[in-house]
Amino acid sequence: EKTMGFEVGRIGIEAQIEDATGLIAVDEIAFASDRIETVIFGPADFMASINMRSLVVGEQPTGYDVGDAYHYVLMRILMAARSRGAQAIDGPYLQIRDLDGFRRVARRSAALGYDGKWVLHPGQIDVANEVYSPSQEDYDHAELILDAYGHSTTVDKVGAVMLGDEMIDEASRKMATVIAAKGRAAGMTRTSSYRPPGG
């Protein structure tokens, strides 16, 4: 930074968790520096480090037919990243021409709340953008929740309100804020608008 004339502290760190030791220490790693911006899962090295019986990075190992062999790993990384206020990024899918496989594996971490996934080929970019962006329906619903909750707390002066058949409150607002922010970041636009009760 000093050599290049950058502001000190400008360059962030992306920490990659690639083995069992890294996963055990993921909390300490996430908080090791104020520069930590992202915690990333490195699946290939991780699989090798624990002797996982699979040669396809990110796929379920042969013989593992119940649940998800990566759930614990993904959740540990996600908890460390979120407690640090950092991004959580899933690692690459090496079968670069298997877009259905990429989509399937990406949906797993997207469902948990990951911010994205590494891509190794330009052909994976559109699928990653699709998977890690909310659906139009979810984006619209999130914006409606924010509008309804904003109206209820500023105009009606109440902390909970109904949106159709759904009760919304501060927790609903927090969840909607996440989805709306992802939609806005993806350049989405609303297809519905909020009408206050009686309005």
Short mmCIF file of C-alpha atoms in Angstrom, two decimals:
data_model
loop_
_atom_site.label_atom_id
_atom_site.label_comp_id
_atom_site.label_asym_id
_atom_site.label_seq_id
_atom_site.Cartn_x
_atom_site.Cartn_y
_atom_site.Cartn_z
CA GLU A 1 0.00 0.00 0.00
CA LYS A 2 2.73 2.44 0.94
CA THR A 3 4.75 1.55 -2.16
CA MET A 4 1.76 2.09 -4.43
CA GLY A 5 0.55 5.17 -2.57
CA PHE A 6 -2.70 3.52 -1.46
CA GLU A 7 -4.48 4.43 1.74
CA VAL A 8 -3.21 2.15 4.51
CA GLY A 9 -5.83 -0.52 5.18
CA ARG A 10 -7.31 -0.38 1.69
CA ILE A 11 -6.20 -3.86 0.63
CA GLY A 12 -8.44 -6.55 2.06
CA ILE A 13 -7.75 -10.20 2.77
CA GLU A 14 -9.71 -13.19 1.50
CA ALA A 15 -9.00 -16.20 3.71
CA GLN A 16 -9.48 -19.62 2.17
CA ILE A 17 -10.29 -22.66 4.30
CA GLU A 18 -8.64 -25.63 2.59
CA ASP A 19 -8.07 -28.30 5.21
CA ALA A 20 -9.23 -29.74 8.52
CA THR A 21 -6.87 -27.53 10.53
CA GLY A 22 -8.23 -24.43 8.82
CA LEU A 23 -11.81 -25.44 9.54
CA ILE A 24 -11.05 -26.06 13.21
CA ALA A 25 -9.46 -22.57 13.38
CA VAL A 26 -11.96 -20.77 11.12
CA ASP A 27 -13.20 -18.44 13.88
CA GLU A 28 -9.66 -17.31 14.73
CA ILE A 29 -8.86 -16.95 11.03
CA ALA A 30 -11.95 -14.81 10.40
CA PHE A 31 -10.93 -12.47 13.23
CA ALA A 32 -7.16 -12.58 12.60
CA SER A 33 -7.13 -9.14 10.97
CA ASP A 34 -9.41 -6.17 10.44
CA ARG A 35 -8.62 -6.63 6.75
CA ILE A 36 -10.51 -9.94 6.48
CA GLU A 37 -13.29 -9.30 3.97
CA THR A 38 -14.14 -12.79 2.77
CA VAL A 39 -13.92 -16.37 4.00
CA ILE A 40 -13.83 -18.91 1.16
CA PHE A 41 -14.31 -22.67 1.07
CA GLY A 42 -11.53 -24.45 -0.83
CA PRO A 43 -13.22 -27.79 -1.55
CA ALA A 44 -10.56 -29.71 -3.51
CA ASP A 45 -7.75 -29.37 -0.98
CA PHE A 46 -10.25 -29.81 1.85
CA MET A 47 -11.56 -33.07 0.39
CA ALA A 48 -8.01 -34.38 0.07
CA SER A 49 -7.11 -33.27 3.60
CA ILE A 50 -9.86 -35.38 5.16
CA ASN A 51 -9.45 -38.37 2.78
CA MET A 52 -12.93 -37.91 1.27
CA ARG A 53 -13.72 -40.65 -1.24
CA SER A 54 -14.56 -38.53 -4.27
CA LEU A 55 -12.69 -37.26 -7.30
CA VAL A 56 -15.39 -34.77 -8.33
CA VAL A 57 -14.94 -31.55 -6.37
CA GLY A 58 -18.07 -30.55 -4.52
CA GLU A 59 -20.10 -33.66 -5.32
CA GLN A 60 -21.25 -36.07 -2.65
CA PRO A 61 -18.72 -38.85 -2.04
CA THR A 62 -19.53 -42.35 -3.26
CA GLY A 63 -21.52 -44.20 -0.64
CA TYR A 64 -22.79 -41.05 1.10
CA ASP A 65 -26.48 -41.27 0.31
CA VAL A 66 -28.14 -39.45 3.23
CA GLY A 67 -27.89 -35.70 3.77
CA ASP A 68 -25.08 -33.46 2.57
CA ALA A 69 -21.45 -34.31 3.28
CA TYR A 70 -20.52 -30.60 3.10
CA HIS A 71 -23.25 -29.13 5.28
CA TYR A 72 -21.16 -28.87 8.44
CA VAL A 73 -18.18 -27.40 6.59
CA LEU A 74 -20.29 -24.82 4.78
CA MET A 75 -22.13 -23.81 7.95
CA ARG A 76 -18.92 -23.46 10.01
CA ILE A 77 -17.40 -21.19 7.39
CA LEU A 78 -20.63 -19.22 7.07
CA MET A 79 -20.94 -18.70 10.84
CA ALA A 80 -17.34 -17.47 11.11
CA ALA A 81 -17.75 -15.14 8.14
CA ARG A 82 -21.05 -13.68 9.34
CA SER A 83 -19.86 -13.22 12.91
CA ARG A 84 -16.94 -11.25 11.43
CA GLY A 85 -19.22 -9.29 9.10
CA ALA A 86 -17.44 -10.79 6.09
CA GLN A 87 -18.61 -12.39 2.87
CA ALA A 88 -18.87 -16.17 2.61
CA ILE A 89 -17.89 -17.59 -0.79
CA ASP A 90 -18.19 -21.21 -1.94
CA GLY A 91 -15.25 -22.66 -3.81
CA PRO A 92 -15.02 -23.75 -7.43
CA TYR A 93 -16.67 -26.60 -9.30
CA LEU A 94 -13.99 -28.12 -11.52
CA GLN A 95 -16.26 -29.83 -14.06
CA ILE A 96 -16.44 -26.61 -16.08
CA ARG A 97 -18.73 -27.94 -18.84
CA ASP A 98 -21.22 -29.48 -16.39
CA LEU A 99 -23.41 -26.44 -15.78
CA ASP A 100 -26.19 -28.53 -14.26
CA GLY A 101 -23.71 -29.86 -11.70
CA PHE A 102 -22.40 -26.35 -11.04
CA ARG A 103 -25.98 -25.13 -10.53
CA ARG A 104 -26.83 -28.03 -8.20
CA VAL A 105 -23.75 -27.49 -6.02
CA ALA A 106 -24.14 -23.71 -6.03
CA ARG A 107 -27.77 -23.93 -4.93
CA ARG A 108 -26.64 -25.77 -1.81
CA SER A 109 -24.48 -22.90 -0.54
CA ALA A 110 -26.83 -20.20 -1.87
CA ALA A 111 -29.68 -21.71 0.16
CA LEU A 112 -27.56 -21.40 3.30
CA GLY A 113 -26.85 -17.72 2.65
CA TYR A 114 -23.50 -17.70 0.84
CA ASP A 115 -22.75 -14.59 -1.19
CA GLY A 116 -21.36 -16.35 -4.23
CA LYS A 117 -19.18 -19.08 -5.68
CA TRP A 118 -15.89 -19.04 -7.52
CA VAL A 119 -16.16 -19.61 -11.25
CA LEU A 120 -13.39 -21.14 -13.34
CA HIS A 121 -14.87 -20.56 -16.78
CA PRO A 122 -16.91 -17.75 -18.34
CA GLY A 123 -19.68 -20.29 -19.00
CA GLN A 124 -20.28 -20.56 -15.24
CA ILE A 125 -20.85 -16.83 -14.69
CA ASP A 126 -24.48 -16.62 -15.79
CA VAL A 127 -25.40 -19.66 -13.70
CA ALA A 128 -23.67 -18.18 -10.63
CA ASN A 129 -25.50 -14.87 -11.09
CA GLU A 130 -28.80 -16.72 -11.47
CA VAL A 131 -28.30 -18.92 -8.40
CA TYR A 132 -27.01 -16.26 -5.99
CA SER A 133 -29.60 -13.64 -6.97
CA PRO A 134 -33.12 -13.90 -5.54
CA SER A 135 -36.01 -14.89 -7.77
CA GLN A 136 -38.15 -12.02 -9.03
CA GLU A 137 -40.97 -13.22 -6.78
CA ASP A 138 -38.75 -13.25 -3.68
CA TYR A 139 -37.27 -9.86 -4.54
CA ASP A 140 -40.71 -8.29 -5.01
CA HIS A 141 -41.96 -9.86 -1.79
CA ALA A 142 -38.94 -8.56 0.15
CA GLU A 143 -39.54 -5.03 -1.13
CA LEU A 144 -43.22 -5.27 -0.17
CA ILE A 145 -42.27 -6.38 3.34
CA LEU A 146 -39.92 -3.41 3.69
CA ASP A 147 -42.61 -1.01 2.47
CA ALA A 148 -45.30 -2.47 4.72
CA TYR A 149 -43.07 -2.54 7.77
CA GLY A 150 -41.85 0.99 7.10
CA HIS A 151 -45.44 2.20 6.81
CA SER A 152 -46.49 0.39 10.00
CA THR A 153 -43.64 1.79 12.09
CA THR A 154 -43.61 5.37 10.77
CA VAL A 155 -47.24 6.08 9.87
CA ASP A 156 -49.33 3.66 11.94
CA LYS A 157 -46.74 3.59 14.79
CA VAL A 158 -47.03 -0.16 15.38
CA GLY A 159 -44.27 -2.77 15.43
CA ALA A 160 -46.09 -5.59 13.63
CA VAL A 161 -48.49 -5.61 10.72
CA MET A 162 -50.19 -7.96 8.31
CA LEU A 163 -49.13 -8.19 4.68
CA GLY A 164 -51.89 -10.25 3.15
CA ASP A 165 -52.01 -13.39 5.32
CA GLU A 166 -48.47 -12.89 6.65
CA MET A 167 -47.59 -11.22 9.94
CA ILE A 168 -44.43 -9.14 9.57
CA ASP A 169 -42.29 -7.60 12.27
CA GLU A 170 -38.69 -6.49 12.86
CA ALA A 171 -37.34 -9.99 12.19
CA SER A 172 -39.25 -10.03 8.89
CA ARG A 173 -37.69 -6.65 8.03
CA LYS A 174 -34.18 -7.98 8.68
CA MET A 175 -34.72 -11.01 6.45
CA ALA A 176 -36.31 -8.86 3.72
CA THR A 177 -33.41 -6.41 3.87
CA VAL A 178 -30.98 -9.22 2.94
CA ILE A 179 -33.06 -10.41 -0.03
CA ALA A 180 -33.79 -6.88 -1.25
CA ALA A 181 -30.11 -5.94 -1.07
CA LYS A 182 -29.14 -9.00 -3.12
CA GLY A 183 -31.80 -8.17 -5.69
CA ARG A 184 -30.71 -4.55 -5.95
CA ALA A 185 -27.07 -5.60 -6.28
CA ALA A 186 -28.13 -7.86 -9.16
CA GLY A 187 -29.82 -4.89 -10.85
CA MET A 188 -33.35 -6.21 -10.37
CA THR A 189 -36.36 -3.91 -10.58
CA ARG A 190 -39.68 -4.29 -8.83
CA THR A 191 -42.73 -5.61 -10.61
CA SER A 192 -45.19 -4.84 -7.80
CA SER A 193 -45.86 -1.93 -5.45
CA TYR A 194 -47.16 -1.61 -1.92
CA ARG A 195 -50.61 -0.26 -1.17
CA PRO A 196 -51.22 0.55 2.51
CA PRO A 197 -54.42 -0.87 4.05
CA GLY A 198 -57.27 1.44 3.14
CA GLY A 199 -55.01 3.26 0.65
#
